[in-house]
Amino acid sequence: MEKIRLIASYLPQFQPIKENDEWWGKGFTEWTNVGKAKPLFAGHYQPRVPADLGYYDLRLPAVRLAQAEMAKEYGIEGFCYWHYWFGDGKRILEKTFDDILINKEPDFPFCLAWANETWSGVWHGLKNQILMEQKYLGEEDYKQHFEAVLPAFLDERYIKVDDKPIFMLYRPLDFSDAPKFIELWNKWAIENGLKGVYFIGQITTPENRDLVLNMGFDAVNIVRLTEYMRLNTSKIARGIQRVSGQLKKYAYKDFYPYFSGPEDKDLNCIPTIIPNWDHSPRSGKRALILHDSNPQFFGEHVKDIFSKISHKPDDNRISFIKSWNEWGEGNYLEPDLVHGHGYLKALREQLDLLNLD
């Protein structure tokens, strides 16, 4: 059997940029949030401390190469870089990917996911303040956007399905003109020698699958982070663990069986592997925290995901991983001081077991 296609989401915010300097202070990066995090209850694993790669700076090619080599070693096919386009050519955090594209290093597959969301300061103490507004400006802007990503689509490293480059939208239902956008991008892709674009819409519950597919998306990526809460409302009302303010604390072992569902067996559904979740470094006591995640539970979660997709055709045997390096949300595969390479080894073990069957 060919290996499962594992694509890990990749956050580029581990480098200073002028906008973050203006909003949060000189030199701000995601490490600023990670480093100042504090435990909010007994046994709360904070702050998270990176191991092998340290508090890296993504402006350094050596860091990006080390990340790619590590991901490849443990069976990850490529990275899905978060891409920001706010309209009228406004981009942000683009330097990392632009350098990878221009310099052809690392030689490691990639795709793009458009984080089509307005940036606000609500989670960081700046209530009701819009930092960067997401705008949808019509055909001329769609064309400008397409031309900006076309060099990536044409790169030999770009990840494809059905020989079409993958392009994911983070919030497809926020984009009412998505059907027109998809139609135009497919047209322009064909005009530029491609077979089209493989559009994926990210959703948080399978209930929205048909809504997104009917907009013209080829598939949905389901991130069932809160599915346990949605399906166990009465249980949660009786036994929810709250620790001051609005913070919600649950056990990872209770959540991970809900990270996958029967829909993941379908060709147009792509499941998500979630190592953990704790965004208290960003949102403090308003956070959702999954505690006591470990490589054993994670391995069981990965095994369940693989069982849902291993029967699919080679091209469609995909799962996204959330994430490679979202340290501020507590979901990452990169080694830390507590678990080391444990999560990566659990992933590799499940891949090896599947390939022996």
PDB file of C-alpha atoms in Angstrom, residues 85-199:
ATOM      1  CA  TRP A  85      -4.831  37.856   1.352  1.00  0.00           C
ATOM      2  CA  PHE A  86      -7.040  40.644   2.689  1.00  0.00           C
ATOM      3  CA  GLY A  87      -7.966  42.129  -0.686  1.00  0.00           C
ATOM      4  CA  ASP A  88      -6.437  44.641  -3.083  1.00  0.00           C
ATOM      5  CA  GLY A  89      -3.038  42.997  -2.857  1.00  0.00           C
ATOM      6  CA  LYS A  90      -2.749  43.247   0.928  1.00  0.00           C
ATOM      7  CA  ARG A  91      -0.798  40.295   2.266  1.00  0.00           C
ATOM      8  CA  ILE A  92       0.845  39.585   5.576  1.00  0.00           C
ATOM      9  CA  LEU A  93       3.382  37.048   6.880  1.00  0.00           C
ATOM     10  CA  GLU A  94       4.237  36.145   3.297  1.00  0.00           C
ATOM     11  CA  LYS A  95       8.038  36.255   3.573  1.00  0.00           C
ATOM     12  CA  THR A  96       8.585  32.666   4.716  1.00  0.00           C
ATOM     13  CA  PHE A  97       6.654  31.105   1.873  1.00  0.00           C
ATOM     14  CA  ASP A  98       7.956  33.570  -0.717  1.00  0.00           C
ATOM     15  CA  ASP A  99      11.535  32.679   0.240  1.00  0.00           C
ATOM     16  CA  ILE A 100      10.768  28.956  -0.013  1.00  0.00           C
ATOM     17  CA  LEU A 101       9.215  29.476  -3.426  1.00  0.00           C
ATOM     18  CA  ILE A 102      11.940  31.696  -4.856  1.00  0.00           C
ATOM     19  CA  ASN A 103      14.949  29.854  -3.439  1.00  0.00           C
ATOM     20  CA  LYS A 104      13.574  26.352  -4.143  1.00  0.00           C
ATOM     21  CA  GLU A 105      14.485  25.271  -0.616  1.00  0.00           C
ATOM     22  CA  PRO A 106      13.628  23.169   1.189  1.00  0.00           C
ATOM     23  CA  ASP A 107      12.841  20.577  -1.483  1.00  0.00           C
ATOM     24  CA  PHE A 108       9.689  19.516   0.357  1.00  0.00           C
ATOM     25  CA  PRO A 109       6.084  19.476  -0.908  1.00  0.00           C
ATOM     26  CA  PHE A 110       3.664  22.249   0.030  1.00  0.00           C
ATOM     27  CA  CYS A 111       0.237  23.718  -0.582  1.00  0.00           C
ATOM     28  CA  LEU A 112      -1.603  26.855   0.545  1.00  0.00           C
ATOM     29  CA  ALA A 113      -4.594  27.500   2.773  1.00  0.00           C
ATOM     30  CA  TRP A 114      -6.207  30.933   2.608  1.00  0.00           C
ATOM     31  CA  ALA A 115      -6.899  32.178   6.143  1.00  0.00           C
ATOM     32  CA  ASN A 116      -9.818  34.306   4.943  1.00  0.00           C
ATOM     33  CA  GLU A 117     -10.653  35.906   8.260  1.00  0.00           C
ATOM     34  CA  THR A 118     -10.603  39.425   9.677  1.00  0.00           C
ATOM     35  CA  TRP A 119      -7.886  39.921  12.280  1.00  0.00           C
ATOM     36  CA  SER A 120      -9.112  41.503  15.485  1.00  0.00           C
ATOM     37  CA  GLY A 121      -7.662  42.069  18.910  1.00  0.00           C
ATOM     38  CA  VAL A 122     -10.468  40.343  20.803  1.00  0.00           C
ATOM     39  CA  TRP A 123      -8.309  37.460  22.070  1.00  0.00           C
ATOM     40  CA  HIS A 124      -5.461  39.754  23.045  1.00  0.00           C
ATOM     41  CA  GLY A 125      -7.162  42.435  25.087  1.00  0.00           C
ATOM     42  CA  LEU A 126      -8.078  44.848  22.286  1.00  0.00           C
ATOM     43  CA  LYS A 127     -11.837  44.350  22.280  1.00  0.00           C
ATOM     44  CA  ASN A 128     -13.790  45.446  19.209  1.00  0.00           C
ATOM     45  CA  GLN A 129     -10.629  46.605  17.444  1.00  0.00           C
ATOM     46  CA  ILE A 130     -10.196  45.506  13.833  1.00  0.00           C
ATOM     47  CA  LEU A 131      -6.526  45.064  13.003  1.00  0.00           C
ATOM     48  CA  MET A 132      -6.851  43.833   9.417  1.00  0.00           C
ATOM     49  CA  GLU A 133     -10.203  43.444   7.678  1.00  0.00           C
ATOM     50  CA  GLN A 134     -10.841  40.589   5.281  1.00  0.00           C
ATOM     51  CA  LYS A 135     -12.389  41.981   2.094  1.00  0.00           C
ATOM     52  CA  TYR A 136     -13.828  40.301  -0.994  1.00  0.00           C
ATOM     53  CA  LEU A 137     -13.569  42.829  -3.796  1.00  0.00           C
ATOM     54  CA  GLY A 138     -14.814  41.016  -6.888  1.00  0.00           C
ATOM     55  CA  GLU A 139     -13.382  39.705 -10.135  1.00  0.00           C
ATOM     56  CA  GLU A 140     -10.466  42.095 -10.531  1.00  0.00           C
ATOM     57  CA  ASP A 141      -9.240  41.281  -7.050  1.00  0.00           C
ATOM     58  CA  TYR A 142      -9.789  37.554  -7.589  1.00  0.00           C
ATOM     59  CA  LYS A 143      -7.585  37.800 -10.675  1.00  0.00           C
ATOM     60  CA  GLN A 144      -4.868  39.678  -8.779  1.00  0.00           C
ATOM     61  CA  HIS A 145      -5.022  37.043  -6.050  1.00  0.00           C
ATOM     62  CA  PHE A 146      -4.799  34.199  -8.576  1.00  0.00           C
ATOM     63  CA  GLU A 147      -1.782  35.744 -10.265  1.00  0.00           C
ATOM     64  CA  ALA A 148      -0.084  36.075  -6.875  1.00  0.00           C
ATOM     65  CA  VAL A 149      -0.370  32.350  -6.150  1.00  0.00           C
ATOM     66  CA  LEU A 150       0.089  31.046  -9.702  1.00  0.00           C
ATOM     67  CA  PRO A 151       3.897  30.715  -9.375  1.00  0.00           C
ATOM     68  CA  ALA A 152       3.279  28.415  -6.398  1.00  0.00           C
ATOM     69  CA  PHE A 153       0.697  26.361  -8.320  1.00  0.00           C
ATOM     70  CA  LEU A 154       3.236  25.869 -11.118  1.00  0.00           C
ATOM     71  CA  ASP A 155       6.035  24.812  -8.775  1.00  0.00           C
ATOM     72  CA  GLU A 156       6.932  21.114  -9.055  1.00  0.00           C
ATOM     73  CA  ARG A 157       6.719  20.760  -5.260  1.00  0.00           C
ATOM     74  CA  TYR A 158       3.061  21.829  -5.062  1.00  0.00           C
ATOM     75  CA  ILE A 159       0.748  19.136  -3.631  1.00  0.00           C
ATOM     76  CA  LYS A 160      -1.998  18.013  -5.989  1.00  0.00           C
ATOM     77  CA  VAL A 161      -5.119  15.863  -6.076  1.00  0.00           C
ATOM     78  CA  ASP A 162      -6.284  14.585  -9.456  1.00  0.00           C
ATOM     79  CA  ASP A 163      -3.334  16.533 -10.889  1.00  0.00           C
ATOM     80  CA  LYS A 164      -4.844  19.794  -9.593  1.00  0.00           C
ATOM     81  CA  PRO A 165      -3.104  22.006  -7.012  1.00  0.00           C
ATOM     82  CA  ILE A 166      -4.820  22.020  -3.623  1.00  0.00           C
ATOM     83  CA  PHE A 167      -6.114  25.354  -2.346  1.00  0.00           C
ATOM     84  CA  MET A 168      -7.992  25.408   0.959  1.00  0.00           C
ATOM     85  CA  LEU A 169     -10.264  28.117   2.376  1.00  0.00           C
ATOM     86  CA  TYR A 170     -10.400  28.437   6.143  1.00  0.00           C
ATOM     87  CA  ARG A 171     -13.906  29.944   6.331  1.00  0.00           C
ATOM     88  CA  PRO A 172     -15.731  29.038   3.118  1.00  0.00           C
ATOM     89  CA  LEU A 173     -19.174  29.969   4.438  1.00  0.00           C
ATOM     90  CA  ASP A 174     -18.011  33.529   5.113  1.00  0.00           C
ATOM     91  CA  PHE A 175     -17.349  33.978   1.397  1.00  0.00           C
ATOM     92  CA  SER A 176     -20.737  34.257  -0.299  1.00  0.00           C
ATOM     93  CA  ASP A 177     -19.116  34.805  -3.699  1.00  0.00           C
ATOM     94  CA  ALA A 178     -17.058  31.620  -3.437  1.00  0.00           C
ATOM     95  CA  PRO A 179     -18.888  29.912  -6.361  1.00  0.00           C
ATOM     96  CA  LYS A 180     -17.821  32.716  -8.709  1.00  0.00           C
ATOM     97  CA  PHE A 181     -14.318  32.751  -7.245  1.00  0.00           C
ATOM     98  CA  ILE A 182     -13.974  28.992  -7.816  1.00  0.00           C
ATOM     99  CA  GLU A 183     -15.328  29.237 -11.359  1.00  0.00           C
ATOM    100  CA  LEU A 184     -12.890  31.994 -12.283  1.00  0.00           C
ATOM    101  CA  TRP A 185      -9.855  30.401 -10.676  1.00  0.00           C
ATOM    102  CA  ASN A 186     -10.542  27.107 -12.460  1.00  0.00           C
ATOM    103  CA  LYS A 187     -10.857  28.984 -15.746  1.00  0.00           C
ATOM    104  CA  TRP A 188      -7.602  30.874 -15.228  1.00  0.00           C
ATOM    105  CA  ALA A 189      -5.812  27.740 -14.036  1.00  0.00           C
ATOM    106  CA  ILE A 190      -6.728  25.889 -17.231  1.00  0.00           C
ATOM    107  CA  GLU A 191      -5.624  28.883 -19.301  1.00  0.00           C
ATOM    108  CA  ASN A 192      -2.231  28.596 -17.583  1.00  0.00           C
ATOM    109  CA  GLY A 193      -1.721  24.928 -18.378  1.00  0.00           C
ATOM    110  CA  LEU A 194      -3.191  23.395 -15.217  1.00  0.00           C
ATOM    111  CA  LYS A 195      -6.130  21.004 -15.075  1.00  0.00           C
ATOM    112  CA  GLY A 196      -7.916  23.268 -12.622  1.00  0.00           C
ATOM    113  CA  VAL A 197      -7.686  23.838  -8.866  1.00  0.00           C
ATOM    114  CA  TYR A 198      -8.689  21.318  -6.200  1.00  0.00           C
ATOM    115  CA  PHE A 199     -10.681  23.485  -3.782  1.00  0.00           C
TER     116      PHE A 199
END
